[in-house]
Amino acid sequence: MGRLTEEEKRFIPKRIYESDLNANYKHDLSKLYEQAHSELSLQQTKRDQIIALYMSIFSLLIPFALSLDKLTVMSKGLIFLAVGIIGVIFNVIIIRYRIYKEIYWLSCETITCMINVKDERLNKDIVQTLFYKSLSKKGKNFFVRGKWSSFKYFKKNIFSSETLHYIVLDLLTSVLVGLGGVLVLPLDNPVKTIVTVCMATALFIALLTIYFYHCTEVYSVLKDGKDSSFNKAFAKAWFLHLYIDIADVEKDV
């Protein structure tokens, strides 16, 4: 390995000693809970804004495109497909908001449990254990005979407000892609109709499948018991990372 220049100087983290820690620090868990709950509500607000924005694009741009006689059928179809692609992107964004809302909800429940623990005992192991118990408490509703059931999760959540909001956007996106396909594809009418209906249906199912896959991924540790699965969910619960890992602290010389 070549010698590093001054501009390429390697970063070397400093050591943390026991004497560096504030032994008298008290965690303000009530304020932490308020922040977590505020972020939870913010995810829902962002979701509603995305859906409202897309419906505005849908209701304004599509009738406008259809009313322009100068536009060719191909051009109108491409506009539909472009708005459909925007819808796919918005679907992905909403899935991300949904995941973080679930994580923040679990964080709020974990913080309420942390209040019952002595402040000086709030270390990594206890915080992570409480988060796991919050996962287990909700996740146990989706088990059948001791095994995780994706169908049961789907059945219990398909008519929830969160899912129905997502389905509205998913449906609009799929319809637009289907309409775009009808105008763009150079096929005979009967074949074109079948192809575009299949295309729109496949997109709708695919987006809904992706939604449920990522929602259930939060509970992966309950399915496989892997440390990596737990850490993937816990890493997003940044409100709970209020401790210094004992492994990073060295005894004073």
mmCIF file of C-alpha atoms in Angstrom:
data_model
loop_
_atom_site.group_PDB
_atom_site.id
_atom_site.type_symbol
_atom_site.label_atom_id
_atom_site.label_comp_id
_atom_site.label_asym_id
_atom_site.label_seq_id
_atom_site.Cartn_x
_atom_site.Cartn_y
_atom_site.Cartn_z
ATOM 1 C CA MET A 1 0.000 0.000 0.000
ATOM 2 C CA GLY A 2 1.409 3.385 -1.027
ATOM 3 C CA ARG A 3 2.264 6.110 1.421
ATOM 4 C CA LEU A 4 -0.633 8.432 2.238
ATOM 5 C CA THR A 5 -0.263 12.134 1.481
ATOM 6 C CA GLU A 6 -1.324 14.816 3.938
ATOM 7 C CA GLU A 7 -4.655 15.201 2.092
ATOM 8 C CA GLU A 8 -5.190 11.421 2.244
ATOM 9 C CA LYS A 9 -4.350 11.081 5.918
ATOM 10 C CA ARG A 10 -6.072 8.050 7.420
ATOM 11 C CA PHE A 11 -8.687 8.648 10.108
ATOM 12 C CA ILE A 12 -7.802 7.062 13.456
ATOM 13 C CA PRO A 13 -10.603 7.072 16.051
ATOM 14 C CA LYS A 14 -9.631 8.150 19.551
ATOM 15 C CA ARG A 15 -10.034 5.872 22.542
ATOM 16 C CA ILE A 16 -12.908 6.345 24.984
ATOM 17 C CA TYR A 17 -12.067 5.819 28.651
ATOM 18 C CA GLU A 18 -14.347 5.295 31.641
ATOM 19 C CA SER A 19 -13.336 8.704 33.012
ATOM 20 C CA ASP A 20 -14.703 10.324 29.834
ATOM 21 C CA LEU A 21 -18.237 9.168 30.567
ATOM 22 C CA ASN A 22 -20.768 11.306 32.412
ATOM 23 C CA ALA A 23 -21.842 9.060 35.265
ATOM 24 C CA ASN A 24 -24.495 11.546 36.425
ATOM 25 C CA TYR A 25 -26.239 11.919 33.064
ATOM 26 C CA LYS A 26 -29.984 11.236 33.140
ATOM 27 C CA HIS A 27 -31.876 10.226 30.022
ATOM 28 C CA ASP A 28 -34.945 12.354 29.338
ATOM 29 C CA LEU A 29 -37.107 9.479 28.103
ATOM 30 C CA SER A 30 -40.335 11.479 28.078
ATOM 31 C CA LYS A 31 -38.835 13.960 25.604
ATOM 32 C CA LEU A 32 -37.359 11.087 23.623
ATOM 33 C CA TYR A 33 -40.827 9.532 23.401
ATOM 34 C CA GLU A 34 -42.302 12.827 22.193
ATOM 35 C CA GLN A 35 -39.658 13.023 19.456
ATOM 36 C CA ALA A 36 -40.272 9.429 18.362
ATOM 37 C CA HIS A 37 -44.038 9.971 18.286
ATOM 38 C CA SER A 38 -43.570 13.201 16.355
ATOM 39 C CA GLU A 39 -41.470 11.408 13.739
ATOM 40 C CA LEU A 40 -44.096 8.659 13.544
ATOM 41 C CA SER A 41 -46.778 11.211 12.747
ATOM 42 C CA LEU A 42 -44.459 12.926 10.275
ATOM 43 C CA GLN A 43 -44.116 9.730 8.228
ATOM 44 C CA GLN A 44 -47.900 9.580 7.910
ATOM 45 C CA THR A 45 -48.068 13.241 6.882
ATOM 46 C CA LYS A 46 -45.403 12.707 4.225
ATOM 47 C CA ARG A 47 -47.330 9.696 2.899
ATOM 48 C CA ASP A 48 -50.545 11.733 2.617
ATOM 49 C CA GLN A 49 -48.679 14.525 0.823
ATOM 50 C CA ILE A 50 -47.211 12.097 -1.706
ATOM 51 C CA ILE A 51 -50.630 10.588 -2.465
ATOM 52 C CA ALA A 52 -52.243 14.033 -2.738
ATOM 53 C CA LEU A 53 -49.481 15.198 -5.088
ATOM 54 C CA TYR A 54 -49.854 12.171 -7.324
ATOM 55 C CA MET A 55 -53.625 12.484 -7.468
ATOM 56 C CA SER A 56 -53.178 16.132 -8.458
ATOM 57 C CA ILE A 57 -50.817 15.114 -11.259
ATOM 58 C CA PHE A 58 -53.294 12.429 -12.305
ATOM 59 C CA SER A 59 -56.333 14.724 -12.298
ATOM 60 C CA LEU A 60 -54.625 17.643 -14.062
ATOM 61 C CA LEU A 61 -52.140 16.177 -16.516
ATOM 62 C CA ILE A 62 -54.153 13.263 -17.897
ATOM 63 C CA PRO A 63 -57.310 15.233 -18.908
ATOM 64 C CA PHE A 64 -55.017 17.933 -20.320
ATOM 65 C CA ALA A 65 -53.135 15.395 -22.449
ATOM 66 C CA LEU A 66 -56.373 13.826 -23.705
ATOM 67 C CA SER A 67 -57.822 17.217 -24.676
ATOM 68 C CA LEU A 68 -54.909 18.207 -26.918
ATOM 69 C CA ASP A 69 -55.785 17.239 -30.477
ATOM 70 C CA LYS A 70 -52.312 18.133 -31.710
ATOM 71 C CA LEU A 71 -50.741 15.351 -29.665
ATOM 72 C CA THR A 72 -50.394 12.019 -31.403
ATOM 73 C CA VAL A 73 -51.743 8.851 -29.831
ATOM 74 C CA MET A 74 -48.149 7.732 -29.241
ATOM 75 C CA SER A 75 -47.334 10.999 -27.430
ATOM 76 C CA LYS A 76 -50.376 10.661 -25.179
ATOM 77 C CA GLY A 77 -49.415 7.087 -24.395
ATOM 78 C CA LEU A 78 -45.885 8.159 -23.474
ATOM 79 C CA ILE A 79 -47.293 10.818 -21.130
ATOM 80 C CA PHE A 80 -49.407 8.152 -19.410
ATOM 81 C CA LEU A 81 -46.373 5.878 -19.071
ATOM 82 C CA ALA A 82 -44.235 8.752 -17.716
ATOM 83 C CA VAL A 83 -46.821 9.554 -15.037
ATOM 84 C CA GLY A 84 -47.042 5.816 -14.305
ATOM 85 C CA ILE A 85 -43.271 5.656 -13.775
ATOM 86 C CA ILE A 86 -43.535 8.599 -11.382
ATOM 87 C CA GLY A 87 -46.209 6.580 -9.568
ATOM 88 C CA VAL A 88 -43.855 3.614 -9.227
ATOM 89 C CA ILE A 89 -41.238 5.915 -7.667
ATOM 90 C CA PHE A 90 -43.849 7.343 -5.287
ATOM 91 C CA ASN A 91 -44.872 3.801 -4.330
ATOM 92 C CA VAL A 92 -41.274 3.032 -3.362
ATOM 93 C CA ILE A 93 -41.096 6.235 -1.286
ATOM 94 C CA ILE A 94 -44.321 5.390 0.535
ATOM 95 C CA ILE A 95 -43.001 1.909 1.346
ATOM 96 C CA ARG A 96 -40.008 3.559 2.985
ATOM 97 C CA TYR A 97 -42.276 5.847 5.016
ATOM 98 C CA ARG A 98 -44.337 2.810 6.031
ATOM 99 C CA ILE A 99 -41.260 0.936 7.271
ATOM 100 C CA TYR A 100 -40.057 3.876 9.341
ATOM 101 C CA LYS A 101 -43.515 4.428 10.767
ATOM 102 C CA GLU A 102 -43.511 0.807 11.958
ATOM 103 C CA ILE A 103 -40.030 1.216 13.443
ATOM 104 C CA TYR A 104 -40.968 4.448 15.209
ATOM 105 C CA TRP A 105 -44.119 2.835 16.598
ATOM 106 C CA LEU A 106 -41.996 0.009 18.027
ATOM 107 C CA SER A 107 -39.543 2.612 19.341
ATOM 108 C CA CYS A 108 -42.343 4.409 21.204
ATOM 109 C CA GLU A 109 -43.395 1.159 22.846
ATOM 110 C CA THR A 110 -39.789 0.356 23.726
ATOM 111 C CA ILE A 111 -39.265 3.787 25.316
ATOM 112 C CA THR A 112 -42.339 3.317 27.531
ATOM 113 C CA CYS A 113 -40.734 0.099 28.784
ATOM 114 C CA MET A 114 -37.368 1.807 29.267
ATOM 115 C CA ILE A 115 -38.987 4.211 31.720
ATOM 116 C CA ASN A 116 -39.337 1.280 34.137
ATOM 117 C CA VAL A 117 -35.587 0.553 34.056
ATOM 118 C CA LYS A 118 -33.073 2.300 36.326
ATOM 119 C CA ASP A 119 -31.357 5.008 34.321
ATOM 120 C CA GLU A 120 -27.863 3.754 35.126
ATOM 121 C CA ARG A 121 -28.787 0.292 33.827
ATOM 122 C CA LEU A 122 -29.849 1.429 30.360
ATOM 123 C CA ASN A 123 -27.137 -0.239 28.337
ATOM 124 C CA LYS A 124 -27.064 -1.802 24.882
ATOM 125 C CA ASP A 125 -28.272 -5.249 25.983
ATOM 126 C CA ILE A 126 -31.314 -3.973 27.886
ATOM 127 C CA VAL A 127 -32.396 -1.502 25.193
ATOM 128 C CA GLN A 128 -32.091 -4.107 22.449
ATOM 129 C CA THR A 129 -33.918 -6.695 24.544
ATOM 130 C CA LEU A 130 -36.815 -4.304 25.131
ATOM 131 C CA PHE A 131 -36.967 -3.522 21.409
ATOM 132 C CA TYR A 132 -37.011 -7.245 20.639
ATOM 133 C CA LYS A 133 -39.842 -7.767 23.119
ATOM 134 C CA SER A 134 -41.821 -5.015 21.387
ATOM 135 C CA LEU A 135 -41.235 -6.807 18.074
ATOM 136 C CA SER A 136 -42.322 -10.102 19.593
ATOM 137 C CA LYS A 137 -45.427 -8.631 21.215
ATOM 138 C CA LYS A 138 -46.795 -7.434 17.893
ATOM 139 C CA GLY A 139 -45.282 -10.163 15.748
ATOM 140 C CA LYS A 140 -46.830 -13.020 17.706
ATOM 141 C CA ASN A 141 -50.168 -12.177 16.091
ATOM 142 C CA PHE A 142 -48.806 -13.363 12.756
ATOM 143 C CA PHE A 143 -47.717 -16.844 13.783
ATOM 144 C CA VAL A 144 -49.596 -20.065 13.090
ATOM 145 C CA ARG A 145 -48.561 -23.196 14.992
ATOM 146 C CA GLY A 146 -45.269 -21.582 15.982
ATOM 147 C CA LYS A 147 -44.336 -20.537 12.433
ATOM 148 C CA TRP A 148 -44.485 -17.151 10.779
ATOM 149 C CA SER A 149 -47.442 -16.839 8.402
ATOM 150 C CA SER A 150 -47.127 -14.213 5.667
ATOM 151 C CA PHE A 151 -50.730 -14.968 4.702
ATOM 152 C CA LYS A 152 -51.929 -14.137 8.229
ATOM 153 C CA TYR A 153 -49.987 -10.870 8.142
ATOM 154 C CA PHE A 154 -51.567 -10.090 4.771
ATOM 155 C CA LYS A 155 -55.044 -10.992 6.041
ATOM 156 C CA LYS A 156 -54.733 -8.812 9.139
ATOM 157 C CA ASN A 157 -53.303 -5.801 7.304
ATOM 158 C CA ILE A 158 -54.910 -5.759 3.859
ATOM 159 C CA PHE A 159 -57.815 -3.581 5.046
ATOM 160 C CA SER A 160 -55.792 -1.378 7.378
ATOM 161 C CA SER A 161 -55.732 2.358 6.718
ATOM 162 C CA GLU A 162 -52.020 2.204 5.884
ATOM 163 C CA THR A 163 -52.495 -0.521 3.267
ATOM 164 C CA LEU A 164 -55.591 1.038 1.709
ATOM 165 C CA HIS A 165 -53.754 4.333 1.226
ATOM 166 C CA TYR A 166 -50.987 2.442 -0.528
ATOM 167 C CA ILE A 167 -53.448 0.472 -2.675
ATOM 168 C CA VAL A 168 -54.997 3.728 -3.950
ATOM 169 C CA LEU A 169 -51.603 4.873 -5.259
ATOM 170 C CA ASP A 170 -50.760 1.391 -6.537
ATOM 171 C CA LEU A 171 -54.057 1.198 -8.429
ATOM 172 C CA LEU A 172 -53.675 4.633 -10.039
ATOM 173 C CA THR A 173 -50.132 3.768 -11.095
ATOM 174 C CA SER A 174 -51.131 0.433 -12.607
ATOM 175 C CA VAL A 175 -54.105 1.938 -14.487
ATOM 176 C CA LEU A 176 -51.897 4.653 -15.990
ATOM 177 C CA VAL A 177 -49.301 2.145 -17.134
ATOM 178 C CA GLY A 178 -52.071 0.030 -18.639
ATOM 179 C CA LEU A 179 -53.592 3.014 -20.480
ATOM 180 C CA GLY A 180 -50.154 4.028 -21.710
ATOM 181 C CA GLY A 181 -49.630 0.526 -23.024
ATOM 182 C CA VAL A 182 -52.951 0.619 -24.895
ATOM 183 C CA LEU A 183 -51.880 3.785 -26.738
ATOM 184 C CA VAL A 184 -48.242 2.862 -27.333
ATOM 185 C CA LEU A 185 -48.154 -0.848 -28.184
ATOM 186 C CA PRO A 186 -48.383 -1.542 -31.934
ATOM 187 C CA LEU A 187 -50.703 -4.540 -31.608
ATOM 188 C CA ASP A 188 -54.160 -5.474 -32.793
ATOM 189 C CA ASN A 189 -56.940 -4.325 -30.457
ATOM 190 C CA PRO A 190 -57.912 -7.708 -28.927
ATOM 191 C CA VAL A 191 -54.273 -8.670 -28.288
ATOM 192 C CA LYS A 192 -53.386 -5.169 -27.109
ATOM 193 C CA THR A 193 -56.210 -5.201 -24.563
ATOM 194 C CA ILE A 194 -55.157 -8.559 -23.148
ATOM 195 C CA VAL A 195 -51.477 -7.560 -22.973
ATOM 196 C CA THR A 196 -52.109 -4.212 -21.279
ATOM 197 C CA VAL A 197 -54.599 -5.660 -18.765
ATOM 198 C CA CYS A 198 -52.054 -8.348 -17.870
ATOM 199 C CA MET A 199 -49.315 -5.713 -17.664
ATOM 200 C CA ALA A 200 -51.346 -3.457 -15.355
ATOM 201 C CA THR A 201 -52.449 -6.396 -13.187
ATOM 202 C CA ALA A 202 -48.893 -7.711 -12.923
ATOM 203 C CA LEU A 203 -47.609 -4.272 -11.884
ATOM 204 C CA PHE A 204 -50.357 -3.893 -9.274
ATOM 205 C CA ILE A 205 -49.582 -7.310 -7.755
ATOM 206 C CA ALA A 206 -45.814 -6.720 -7.921
ATOM 207 C CA LEU A 207 -46.002 -3.375 -6.100
ATOM 208 C CA LEU A 208 -48.349 -4.802 -3.465
ATOM 209 C CA THR A 209 -46.042 -7.808 -2.985
ATOM 210 C CA ILE A 210 -43.035 -5.509 -2.539
ATOM 211 C CA TYR A 211 -45.009 -3.488 0.018
ATOM 212 C CA PHE A 212 -45.853 -6.511 2.157
ATOM 213 C CA TYR A 213 -42.362 -7.977 1.756
ATOM 214 C CA HIS A 214 -40.722 -4.880 3.227
ATOM 215 C CA CYS A 215 -43.360 -4.532 5.962
ATOM 216 C CA THR A 216 -42.760 -8.104 7.140
ATOM 217 C CA GLU A 217 -38.993 -7.695 6.814
ATOM 218 C CA VAL A 218 -39.078 -5.597 9.994
ATOM 219 C CA TYR A 219 -40.023 -8.811 11.836
ATOM 220 C CA SER A 220 -37.420 -11.025 10.122
ATOM 221 C CA VAL A 221 -35.648 -11.792 13.389
ATOM 222 C CA LEU A 222 -38.799 -13.545 14.625
ATOM 223 C CA LYS A 223 -38.665 -15.788 11.557
ATOM 224 C CA ASP A 224 -34.978 -16.702 11.418
ATOM 225 C CA GLY A 225 -33.582 -15.592 14.805
ATOM 226 C CA LYS A 226 -30.523 -14.074 13.121
ATOM 227 C CA ASP A 227 -28.567 -11.238 14.696
ATOM 228 C CA SER A 228 -28.244 -9.550 11.293
ATOM 229 C CA SER A 229 -32.038 -9.560 10.880
ATOM 230 C CA PHE A 230 -32.485 -7.886 14.268
ATOM 231 C CA ASN A 231 -29.803 -5.288 13.589
ATOM 232 C CA LYS A 232 -31.374 -4.388 10.233
ATOM 233 C CA ALA A 233 -34.545 -3.292 12.024
ATOM 234 C CA PHE A 234 -32.863 -1.891 15.133
ATOM 235 C CA ALA A 235 -30.462 0.239 13.071
ATOM 236 C CA LYS A 236 -33.453 2.295 11.891
ATOM 237 C CA ALA A 237 -34.581 2.893 15.506
ATOM 238 C CA TRP A 238 -32.003 5.628 15.961
ATOM 239 C CA PHE A 239 -33.903 7.090 18.946
ATOM 240 C CA LEU A 240 -32.850 4.061 20.966
ATOM 241 C CA HIS A 241 -29.123 4.383 20.272
ATOM 242 C CA LEU A 242 -28.622 6.483 23.410
ATOM 243 C CA TYR A 243 -25.890 4.372 24.962
ATOM 244 C CA ILE A 244 -22.170 3.898 24.479
ATOM 245 C CA ASP A 245 -21.297 0.291 23.789
ATOM 246 C CA ILE A 246 -19.275 -1.087 26.721
ATOM 247 C CA ALA A 247 -17.001 -2.823 24.200
ATOM 248 C CA ASP A 248 -15.887 0.625 22.983
ATOM 249 C CA VAL A 249 -14.950 1.867 26.466
ATOM 250 C CA GLU A 250 -11.507 1.170 27.914
ATOM 251 C CA LYS A 251 -10.463 1.229 31.518
ATOM 252 C CA ASP A 252 -8.439 4.183 32.698
ATOM 253 C CA VAL A 253 -4.700 3.626 32.716
#
